[in-house]
CSV table of C-alpha atoms in Angstrom, one decimal:
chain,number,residue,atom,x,y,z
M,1,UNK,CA,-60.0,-45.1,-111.8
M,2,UNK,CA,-60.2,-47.5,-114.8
M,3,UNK,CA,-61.2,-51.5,-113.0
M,4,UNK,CA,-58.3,-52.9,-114.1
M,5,UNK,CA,-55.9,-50.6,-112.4
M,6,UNK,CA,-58.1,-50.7,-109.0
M,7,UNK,CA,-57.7,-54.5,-109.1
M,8,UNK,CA,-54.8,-54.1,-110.2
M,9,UNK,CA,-53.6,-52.0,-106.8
M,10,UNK,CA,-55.8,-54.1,-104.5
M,11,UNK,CA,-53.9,-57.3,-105.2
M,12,UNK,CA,-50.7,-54.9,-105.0
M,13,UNK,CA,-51.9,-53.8,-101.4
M,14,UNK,CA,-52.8,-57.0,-100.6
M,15,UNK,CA,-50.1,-58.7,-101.9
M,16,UNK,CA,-48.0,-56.4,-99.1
M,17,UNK,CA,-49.8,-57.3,-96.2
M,18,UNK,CA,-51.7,-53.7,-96.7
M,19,UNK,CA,-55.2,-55.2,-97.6
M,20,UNK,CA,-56.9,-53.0,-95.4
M,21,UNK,CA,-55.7,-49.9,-97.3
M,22,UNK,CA,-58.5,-48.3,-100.0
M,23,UNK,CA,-56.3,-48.2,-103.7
M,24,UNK,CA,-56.1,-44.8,-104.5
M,25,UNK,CA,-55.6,-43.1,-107.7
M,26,UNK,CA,-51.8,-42.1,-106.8
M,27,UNK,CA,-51.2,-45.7,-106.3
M,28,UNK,CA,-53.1,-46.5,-109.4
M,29,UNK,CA,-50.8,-44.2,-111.8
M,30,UNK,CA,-47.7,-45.4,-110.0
M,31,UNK,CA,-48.1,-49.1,-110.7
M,32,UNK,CA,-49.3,-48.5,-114.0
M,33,UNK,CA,-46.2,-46.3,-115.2
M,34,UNK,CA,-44.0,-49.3,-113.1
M,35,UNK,CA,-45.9,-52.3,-115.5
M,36,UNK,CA,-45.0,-50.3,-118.0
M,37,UNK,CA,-41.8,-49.4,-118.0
M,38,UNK,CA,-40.6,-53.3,-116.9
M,39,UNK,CA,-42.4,-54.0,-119.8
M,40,UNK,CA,-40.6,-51.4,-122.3
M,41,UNK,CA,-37.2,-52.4,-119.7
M,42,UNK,CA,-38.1,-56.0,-121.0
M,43,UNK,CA,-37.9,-55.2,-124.6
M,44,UNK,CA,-35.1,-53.0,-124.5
M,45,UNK,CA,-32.9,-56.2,-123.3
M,46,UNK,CA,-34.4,-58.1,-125.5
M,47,UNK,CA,-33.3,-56.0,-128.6
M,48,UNK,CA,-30.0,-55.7,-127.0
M,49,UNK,CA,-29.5,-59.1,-126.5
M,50,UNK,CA,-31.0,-59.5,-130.6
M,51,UNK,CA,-28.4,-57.0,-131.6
M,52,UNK,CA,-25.4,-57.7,-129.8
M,53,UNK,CA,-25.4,-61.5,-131.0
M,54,UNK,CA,-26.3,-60.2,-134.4
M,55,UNK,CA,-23.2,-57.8,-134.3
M,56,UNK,CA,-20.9,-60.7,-132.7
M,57,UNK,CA,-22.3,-63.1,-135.8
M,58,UNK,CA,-21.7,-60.6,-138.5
M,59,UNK,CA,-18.2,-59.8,-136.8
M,60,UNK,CA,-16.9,-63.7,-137.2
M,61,UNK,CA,-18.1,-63.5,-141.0
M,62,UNK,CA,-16.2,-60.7,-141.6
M,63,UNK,CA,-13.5,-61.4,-139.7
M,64,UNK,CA,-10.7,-60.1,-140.8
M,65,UNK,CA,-11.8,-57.3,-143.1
M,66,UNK,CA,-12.7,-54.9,-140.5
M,67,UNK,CA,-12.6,-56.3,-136.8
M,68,UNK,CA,-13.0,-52.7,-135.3
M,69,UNK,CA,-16.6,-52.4,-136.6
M,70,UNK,CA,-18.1,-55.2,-134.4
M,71,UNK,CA,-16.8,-53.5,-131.1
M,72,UNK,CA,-17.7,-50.2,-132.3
M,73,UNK,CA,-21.3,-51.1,-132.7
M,74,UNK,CA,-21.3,-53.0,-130.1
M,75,UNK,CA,-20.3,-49.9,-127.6
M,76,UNK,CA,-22.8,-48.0,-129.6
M,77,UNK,CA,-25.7,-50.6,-128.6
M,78,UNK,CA,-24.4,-50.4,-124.8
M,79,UNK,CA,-24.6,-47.0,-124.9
M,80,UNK,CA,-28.0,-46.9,-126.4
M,81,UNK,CA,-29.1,-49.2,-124.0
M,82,UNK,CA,-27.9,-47.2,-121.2
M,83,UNK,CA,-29.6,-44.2,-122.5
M,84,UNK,CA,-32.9,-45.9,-123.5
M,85,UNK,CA,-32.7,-47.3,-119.7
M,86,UNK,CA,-32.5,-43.7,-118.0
M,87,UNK,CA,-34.9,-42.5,-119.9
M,88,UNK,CA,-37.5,-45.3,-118.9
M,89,UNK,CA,-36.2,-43.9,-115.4
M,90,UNK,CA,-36.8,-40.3,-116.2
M,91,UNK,CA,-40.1,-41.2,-117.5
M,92,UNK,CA,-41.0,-42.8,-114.0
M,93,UNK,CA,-39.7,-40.5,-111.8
M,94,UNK,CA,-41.6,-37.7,-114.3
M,95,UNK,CA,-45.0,-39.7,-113.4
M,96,UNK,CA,-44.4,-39.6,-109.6
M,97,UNK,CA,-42.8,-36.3,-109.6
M,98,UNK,CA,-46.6,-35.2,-111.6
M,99,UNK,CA,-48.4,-37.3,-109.5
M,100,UNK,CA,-47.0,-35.9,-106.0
M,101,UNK,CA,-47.1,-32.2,-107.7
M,102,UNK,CA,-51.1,-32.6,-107.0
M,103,UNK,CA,-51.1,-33.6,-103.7
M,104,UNK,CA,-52.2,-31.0,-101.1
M,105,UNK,CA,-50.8,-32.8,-98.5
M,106,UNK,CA,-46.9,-34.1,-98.2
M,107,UNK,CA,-45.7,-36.9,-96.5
M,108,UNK,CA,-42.1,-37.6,-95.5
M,109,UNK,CA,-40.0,-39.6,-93.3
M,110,UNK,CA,-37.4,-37.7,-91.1
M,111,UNK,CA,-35.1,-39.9,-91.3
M,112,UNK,CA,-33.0,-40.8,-95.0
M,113,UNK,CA,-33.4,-44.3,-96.2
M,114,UNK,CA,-29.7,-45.6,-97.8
M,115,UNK,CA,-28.9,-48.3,-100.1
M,116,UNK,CA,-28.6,-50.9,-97.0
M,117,UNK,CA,-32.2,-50.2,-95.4
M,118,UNK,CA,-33.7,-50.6,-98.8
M,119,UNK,CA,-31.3,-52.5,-100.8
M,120,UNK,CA,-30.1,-54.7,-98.1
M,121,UNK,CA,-26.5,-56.3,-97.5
M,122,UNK,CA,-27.1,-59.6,-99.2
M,123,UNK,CA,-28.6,-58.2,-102.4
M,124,UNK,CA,-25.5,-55.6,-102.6
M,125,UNK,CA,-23.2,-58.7,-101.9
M,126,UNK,CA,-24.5,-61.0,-104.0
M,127,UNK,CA,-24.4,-58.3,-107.2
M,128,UNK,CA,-21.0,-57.4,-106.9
M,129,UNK,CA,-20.1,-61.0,-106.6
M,130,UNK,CA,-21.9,-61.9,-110.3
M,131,UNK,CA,-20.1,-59.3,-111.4
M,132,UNK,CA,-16.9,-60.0,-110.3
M,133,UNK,CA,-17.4,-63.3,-111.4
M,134,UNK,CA,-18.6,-62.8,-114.9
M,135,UNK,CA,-15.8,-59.8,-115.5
M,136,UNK,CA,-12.9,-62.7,-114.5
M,137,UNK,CA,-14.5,-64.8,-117.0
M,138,UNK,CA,-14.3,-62.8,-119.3
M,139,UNK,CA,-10.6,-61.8,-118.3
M,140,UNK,CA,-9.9,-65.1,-118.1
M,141,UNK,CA,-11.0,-66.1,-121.6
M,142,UNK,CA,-8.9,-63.4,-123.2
M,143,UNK,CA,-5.6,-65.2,-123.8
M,144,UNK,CA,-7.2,-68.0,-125.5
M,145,UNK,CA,-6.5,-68.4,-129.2
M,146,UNK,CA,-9.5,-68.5,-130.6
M,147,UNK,CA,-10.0,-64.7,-132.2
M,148,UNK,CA,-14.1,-65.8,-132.4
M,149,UNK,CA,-13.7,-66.5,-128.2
M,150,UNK,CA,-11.5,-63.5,-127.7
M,151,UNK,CA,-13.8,-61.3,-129.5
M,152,UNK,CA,-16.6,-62.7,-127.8
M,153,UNK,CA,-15.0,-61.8,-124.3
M,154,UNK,CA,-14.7,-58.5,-125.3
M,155,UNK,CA,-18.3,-57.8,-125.9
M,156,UNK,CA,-18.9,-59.2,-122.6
M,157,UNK,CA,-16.4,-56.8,-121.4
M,158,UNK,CA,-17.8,-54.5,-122.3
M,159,UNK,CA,-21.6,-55.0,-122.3
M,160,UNK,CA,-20.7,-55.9,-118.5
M,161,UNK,CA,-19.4,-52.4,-117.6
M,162,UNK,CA,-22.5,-51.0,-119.4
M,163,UNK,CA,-24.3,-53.2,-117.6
M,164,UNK,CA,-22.6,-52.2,-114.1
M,165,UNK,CA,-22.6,-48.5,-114.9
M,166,UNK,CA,-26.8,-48.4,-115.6
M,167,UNK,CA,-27.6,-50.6,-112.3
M,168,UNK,CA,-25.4,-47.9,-110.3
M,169,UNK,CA,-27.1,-45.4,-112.2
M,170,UNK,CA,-30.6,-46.6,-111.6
M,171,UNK,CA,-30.2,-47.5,-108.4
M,172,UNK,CA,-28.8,-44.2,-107.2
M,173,UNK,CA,-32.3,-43.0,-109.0
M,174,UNK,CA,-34.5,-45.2,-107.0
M,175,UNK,CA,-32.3,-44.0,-104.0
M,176,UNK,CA,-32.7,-40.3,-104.4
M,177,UNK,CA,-36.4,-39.8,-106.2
M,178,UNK,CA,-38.3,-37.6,-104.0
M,179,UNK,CA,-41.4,-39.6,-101.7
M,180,UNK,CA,-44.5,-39.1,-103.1
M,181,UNK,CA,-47.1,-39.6,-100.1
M,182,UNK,CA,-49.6,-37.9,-98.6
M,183,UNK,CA,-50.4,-40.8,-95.9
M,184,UNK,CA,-48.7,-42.8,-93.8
M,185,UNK,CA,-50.2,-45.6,-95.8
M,186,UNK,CA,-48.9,-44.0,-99.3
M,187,UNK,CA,-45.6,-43.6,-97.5
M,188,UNK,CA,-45.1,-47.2,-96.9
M,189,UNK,CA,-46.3,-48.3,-100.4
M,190,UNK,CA,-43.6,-46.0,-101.8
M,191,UNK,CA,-40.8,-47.5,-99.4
M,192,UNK,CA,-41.7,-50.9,-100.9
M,193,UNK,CA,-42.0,-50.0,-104.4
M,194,UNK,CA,-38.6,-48.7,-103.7
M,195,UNK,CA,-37.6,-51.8,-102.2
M,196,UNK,CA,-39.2,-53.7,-104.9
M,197,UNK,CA,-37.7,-51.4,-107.6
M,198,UNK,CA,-34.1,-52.1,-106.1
M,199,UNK,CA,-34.3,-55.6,-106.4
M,200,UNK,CA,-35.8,-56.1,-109.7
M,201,UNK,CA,-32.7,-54.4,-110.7
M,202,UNK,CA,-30.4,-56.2,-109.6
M,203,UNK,CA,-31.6,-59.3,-110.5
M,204,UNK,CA,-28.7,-60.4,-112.9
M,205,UNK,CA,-30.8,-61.3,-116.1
M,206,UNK,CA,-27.8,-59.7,-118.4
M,207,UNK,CA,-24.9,-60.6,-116.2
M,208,UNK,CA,-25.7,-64.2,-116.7
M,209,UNK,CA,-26.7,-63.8,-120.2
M,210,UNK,CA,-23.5,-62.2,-121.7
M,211,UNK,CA,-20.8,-65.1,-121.1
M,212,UNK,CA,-23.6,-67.8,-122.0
M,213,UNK,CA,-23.9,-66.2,-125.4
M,214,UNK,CA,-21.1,-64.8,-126.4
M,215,UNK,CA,-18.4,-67.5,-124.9
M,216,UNK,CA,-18.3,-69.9,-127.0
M,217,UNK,CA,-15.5,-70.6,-129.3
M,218,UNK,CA,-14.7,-73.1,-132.7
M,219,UNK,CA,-15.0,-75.8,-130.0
M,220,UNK,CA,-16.2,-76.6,-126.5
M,221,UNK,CA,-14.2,-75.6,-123.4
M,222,UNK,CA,-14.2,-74.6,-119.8
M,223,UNK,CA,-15.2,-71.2,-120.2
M,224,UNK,CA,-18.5,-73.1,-121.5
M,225,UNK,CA,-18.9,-74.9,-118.5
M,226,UNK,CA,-18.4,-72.0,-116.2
M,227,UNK,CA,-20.8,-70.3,-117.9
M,228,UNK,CA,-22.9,-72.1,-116.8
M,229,UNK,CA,-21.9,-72.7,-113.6
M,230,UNK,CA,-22.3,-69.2,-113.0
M,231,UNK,CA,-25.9,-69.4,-114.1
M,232,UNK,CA,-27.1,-72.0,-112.1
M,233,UNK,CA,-24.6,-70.9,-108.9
M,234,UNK,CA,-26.0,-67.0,-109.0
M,235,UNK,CA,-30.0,-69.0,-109.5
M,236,UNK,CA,-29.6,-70.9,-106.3
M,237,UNK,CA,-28.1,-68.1,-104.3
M,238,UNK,CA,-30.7,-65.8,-105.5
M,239,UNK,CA,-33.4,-68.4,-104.8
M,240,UNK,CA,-31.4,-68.7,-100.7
M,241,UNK,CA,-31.5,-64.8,-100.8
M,242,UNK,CA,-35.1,-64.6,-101.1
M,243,UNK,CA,-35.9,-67.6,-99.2
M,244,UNK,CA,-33.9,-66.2,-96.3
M,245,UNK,CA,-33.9,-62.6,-96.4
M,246,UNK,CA,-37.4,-60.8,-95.7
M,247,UNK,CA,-40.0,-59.8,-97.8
M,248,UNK,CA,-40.5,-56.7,-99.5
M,249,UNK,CA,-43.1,-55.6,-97.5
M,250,UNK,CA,-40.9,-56.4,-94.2
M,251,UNK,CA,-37.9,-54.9,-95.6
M,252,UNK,CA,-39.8,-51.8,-96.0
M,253,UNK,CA,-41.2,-51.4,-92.7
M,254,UNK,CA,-37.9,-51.9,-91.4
M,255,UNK,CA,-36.2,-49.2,-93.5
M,256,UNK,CA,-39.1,-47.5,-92.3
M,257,UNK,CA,-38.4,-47.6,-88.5
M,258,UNK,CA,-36.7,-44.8,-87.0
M,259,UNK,CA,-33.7,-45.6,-85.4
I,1,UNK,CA,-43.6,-39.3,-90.4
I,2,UNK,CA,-43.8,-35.5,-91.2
I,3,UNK,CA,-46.4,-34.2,-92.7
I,4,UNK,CA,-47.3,-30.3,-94.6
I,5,UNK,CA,-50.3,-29.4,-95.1
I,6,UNK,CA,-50.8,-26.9,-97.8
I,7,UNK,CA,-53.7,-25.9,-96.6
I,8,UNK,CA,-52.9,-25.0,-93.3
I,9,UNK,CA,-52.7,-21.7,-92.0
I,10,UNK,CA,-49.3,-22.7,-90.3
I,11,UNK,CA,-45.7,-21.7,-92.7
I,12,UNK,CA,-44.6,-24.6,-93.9
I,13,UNK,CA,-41.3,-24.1,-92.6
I,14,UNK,CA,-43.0,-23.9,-89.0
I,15,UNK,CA,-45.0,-27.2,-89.9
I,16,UNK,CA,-42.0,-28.8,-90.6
I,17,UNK,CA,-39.8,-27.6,-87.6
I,18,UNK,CA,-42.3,-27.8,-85.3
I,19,UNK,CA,-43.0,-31.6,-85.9
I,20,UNK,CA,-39.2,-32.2,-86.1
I,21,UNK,CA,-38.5,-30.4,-82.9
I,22,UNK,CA,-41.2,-32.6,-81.0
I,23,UNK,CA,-39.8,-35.7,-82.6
I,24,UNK,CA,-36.5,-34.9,-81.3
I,25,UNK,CA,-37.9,-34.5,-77.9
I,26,UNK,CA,-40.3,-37.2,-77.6
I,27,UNK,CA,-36.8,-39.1,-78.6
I,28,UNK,CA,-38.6,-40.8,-82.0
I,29,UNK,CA,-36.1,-39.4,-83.7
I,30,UNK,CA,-33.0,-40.5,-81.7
I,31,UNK,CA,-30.0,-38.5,-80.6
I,32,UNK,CA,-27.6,-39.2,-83.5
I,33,UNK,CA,-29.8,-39.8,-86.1
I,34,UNK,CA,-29.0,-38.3,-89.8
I,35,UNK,CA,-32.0,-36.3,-91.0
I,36,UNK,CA,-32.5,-36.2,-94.3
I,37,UNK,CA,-30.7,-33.0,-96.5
I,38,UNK,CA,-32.2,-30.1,-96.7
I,39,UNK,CA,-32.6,-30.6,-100.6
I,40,UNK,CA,-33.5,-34.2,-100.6
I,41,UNK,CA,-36.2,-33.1,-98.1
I,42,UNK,CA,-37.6,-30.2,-99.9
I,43,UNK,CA,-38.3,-32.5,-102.9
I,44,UNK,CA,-39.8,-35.0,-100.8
I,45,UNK,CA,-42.6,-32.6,-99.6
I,46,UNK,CA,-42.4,-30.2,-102.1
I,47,UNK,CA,-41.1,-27.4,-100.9
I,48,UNK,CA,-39.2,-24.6,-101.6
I,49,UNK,CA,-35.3,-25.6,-100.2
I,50,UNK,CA,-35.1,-22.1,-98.8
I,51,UNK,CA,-38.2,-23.5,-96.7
I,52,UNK,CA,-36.5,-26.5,-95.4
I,53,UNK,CA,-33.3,-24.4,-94.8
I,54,UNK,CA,-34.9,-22.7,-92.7
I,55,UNK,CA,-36.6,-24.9,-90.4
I,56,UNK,CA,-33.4,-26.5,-89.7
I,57,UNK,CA,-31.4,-23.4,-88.9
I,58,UNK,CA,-34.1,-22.6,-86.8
I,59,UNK,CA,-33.9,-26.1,-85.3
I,60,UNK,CA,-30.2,-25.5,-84.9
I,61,UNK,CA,-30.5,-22.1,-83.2
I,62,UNK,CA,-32.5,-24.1,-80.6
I,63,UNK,CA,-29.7,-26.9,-80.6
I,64,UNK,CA,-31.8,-29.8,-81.5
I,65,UNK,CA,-30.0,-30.5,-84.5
I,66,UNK,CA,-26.2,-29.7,-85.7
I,67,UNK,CA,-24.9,-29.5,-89.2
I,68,UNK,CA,-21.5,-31.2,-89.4
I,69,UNK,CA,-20.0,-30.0,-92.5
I,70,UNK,CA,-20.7,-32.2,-96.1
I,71,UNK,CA,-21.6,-34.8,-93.6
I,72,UNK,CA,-25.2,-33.6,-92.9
I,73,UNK,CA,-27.8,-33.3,-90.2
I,74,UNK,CA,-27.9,-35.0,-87.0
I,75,UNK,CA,-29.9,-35.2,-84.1
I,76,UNK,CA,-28.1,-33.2,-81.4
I,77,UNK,CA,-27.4,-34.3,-77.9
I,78,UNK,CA,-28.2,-30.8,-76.6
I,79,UNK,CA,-31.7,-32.2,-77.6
I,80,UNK,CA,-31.6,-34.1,-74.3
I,81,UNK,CA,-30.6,-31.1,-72.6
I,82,UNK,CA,-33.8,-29.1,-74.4
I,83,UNK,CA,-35.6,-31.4,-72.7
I,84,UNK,CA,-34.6,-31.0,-69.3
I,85,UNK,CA,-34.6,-27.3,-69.5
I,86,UNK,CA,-38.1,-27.7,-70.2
I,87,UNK,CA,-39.1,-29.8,-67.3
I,88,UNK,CA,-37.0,-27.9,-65.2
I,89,UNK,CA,-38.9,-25.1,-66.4
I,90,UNK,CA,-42.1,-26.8,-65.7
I,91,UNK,CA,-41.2,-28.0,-62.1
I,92,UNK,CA,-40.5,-23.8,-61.3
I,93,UNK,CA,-44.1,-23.1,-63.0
I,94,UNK,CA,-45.9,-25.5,-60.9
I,95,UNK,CA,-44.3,-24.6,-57.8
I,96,UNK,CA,-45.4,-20.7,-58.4
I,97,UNK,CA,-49.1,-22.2,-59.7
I,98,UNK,CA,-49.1,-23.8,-56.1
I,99,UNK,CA,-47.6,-20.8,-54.4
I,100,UNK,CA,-50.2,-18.2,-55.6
I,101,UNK,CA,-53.1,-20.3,-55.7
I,102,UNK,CA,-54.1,-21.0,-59.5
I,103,UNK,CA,-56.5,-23.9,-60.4
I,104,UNK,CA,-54.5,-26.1,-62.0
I,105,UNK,CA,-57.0,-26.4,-65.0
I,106,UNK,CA,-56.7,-22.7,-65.5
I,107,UNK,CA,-52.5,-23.1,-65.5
I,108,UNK,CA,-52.7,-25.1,-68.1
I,109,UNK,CA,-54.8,-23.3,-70.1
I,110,UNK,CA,-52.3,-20.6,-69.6
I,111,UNK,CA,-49.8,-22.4,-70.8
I,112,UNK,CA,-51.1,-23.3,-73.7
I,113,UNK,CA,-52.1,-20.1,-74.6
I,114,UNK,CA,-48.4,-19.3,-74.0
I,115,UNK,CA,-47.8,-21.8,-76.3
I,116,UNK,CA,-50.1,-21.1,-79.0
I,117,UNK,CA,-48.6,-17.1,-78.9
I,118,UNK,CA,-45.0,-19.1,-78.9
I,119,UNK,CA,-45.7,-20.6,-81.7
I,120,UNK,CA,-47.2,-17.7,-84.3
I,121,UNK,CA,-44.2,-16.5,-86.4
């Protein structure tokens, strides 16, 4: 194992109050293919984000001429998003699927772990409530008469329901990727890299995003302000979420706990 | 926790039923409680789902488990009653132990002998 990846999964093991535990090469590969597929997640958003607001730019210049085009490439970027993000998945689950193909011994827990023991009820809540307020927004901006704002609620339209659809899809992937333990210890780092891999998705990084970009219109209005509102509202309650809720670690033992 | 070792001598359908079956009697797994499906369990150890399949029918056969339709496995009730057969059981092999004489030492080494033949497929 290469130093950097063994200091790398002490602090991880430490970091979850498993200090005690000896990083092991399965551990080793499993964070490295995690670091870097948030990184590669990272970009992906980023080039999104660089090619939607190009598309809504180059829409309002040619307004007019073809006002189809925008949307269509648009839906094309969400789609390529979406695929680009499942395949980041695939690639992960192909690691730990490799990974746990080598192990002689097999570790399992008897009892299934759903979307509340690893998720958790204020996580869920709190996602379907950015959501819901970011698509009534959007809804709401709609009748407006400015074709630049109405446009502009339409990519977040949509790049929200592309956005819904790949956290569904990713989480049911985290949900239903086979364990791959062969120690009780091993078993409880891949609970909380579950854990940890549930919330890092739904943090709401493109939720909040879309309706601060693309919402504005030839002048300022209320929409603007909500925007924001929404940002600094779904920050705070975030912030009271993991203030108040337990840590990873603790929500994985939990999970973890036969009932 | 269950845990199949590949290098065991033991199936690894009887691994897996056997530590199931004394979870569900020891009560760590509690009456009621959804076990994981039979294909969501076979990837997480690696086996075959024919494997896991049949641990749990054999599981069922003995009534510690019951399959209920798309909803899945669960800890059966009957598991309780497993258990009190097997005391029950117990108590009556103690009682002829005492009757005919046997060191106890030796009665348990019989049973575990039992148990040991009980347990080869």
């Amino acid at each position: 194992m290469r130093q950097a990846d063994h200091t790398e999964a002490r602090q991880w093991l430490a970091k979850h109050g498993l200090a005690g535990a000896e990083p092991t090469l399965l551990l080793a590969a499993r964070l490295a293919v995690r670091r870097r597929a948030k990184l590669v997640d990272s970009l992906l958003l980023a080039a999104f984000l660089i090619g939607a607001a190009l598309t809504h730019a180059f829409g309002g210049i040619a307004e007019g001429t073809s006002s189809r085009l925008p949307l269509l490439v648009l839906a094309a970027l969400v789609v390529g998003l979406l695929v680009a993000q499942w395949l980041v998945g695939w690639w992960v689950r192909r690691v730990d699927r490799r990974a746990g193909a080598q192990l002689s011994r097999r570790v399992a827990h008897p009892v299934e772990l759903g979307w509340p023991a690893v998720l958790g009820r204020p996580y869920a809540v709190f996602t379907v409530a950015t959501f819901t307020a970011a698509l009534l927004l959007a809804v709401s901006v709609l009748p407006v008469s400015d074709s630049g704002l109405r446009r502009g609620a339409i990519v977040v339209l949509i790049g929200l329901a592309g956005a819904g659809a790949g956290v569904i899809m990713q989480l049911r992937q985290v949900l239903a990727s086979p364990a791959v333990a062969e120690d009780e210890v091993s078993l409880t780092t891949d609970v909380i890299m579950r854990v940890e891999d549930a919330r890092a998705l739904v943090t709401p990084s493109l939720v909040w995003t879309l309706p601060a970009i693309f919402l504005y219109g030839e002048s300022l209005g209320w929409w603007n302000a909500v925007s924001l509102a929404l940002v600094v509202a779904g920050a705070i309650a975030l912030s009271l979420i993991q203030i108040r809720t337990a840590g990873v670690g603790t929500t994985a033992r939990r999970a973890m706990a036969t009932r | 926790m269950i845990v199949i070792d590949a290098a065991s001598p033991t199936p690894p359908y009887e691994q897996l039923r056997a530590q199931l079956a004394r979870q569900i009697q020891d009560r760590s797994l509690a009456v009621g409680t959804r076990l994981p499906t039979i294909r969501r369990l076979a990837a997480d150890l690696g086996l075959a789902v024919n494997t896991v399949g049949r641990a749990y029918r054999e599981l069922e056969e003995a009534g510690l488990i019951e399959t209920r339709g798309r909803a899945g496995s669960f800890v059966s009730a009957a598991g309780d009653q497993a258990l009190e057969q097997a005391r029950r059981a117990a108590r009556d092999y103690a009682a002829v132990i005492a009757s005919i004489g046997i060191d106890p030492a030796e009665a348990i080494r019989i049973v575990e002998a039992a148990l040991g033949h009980a347990s080869t497929p």
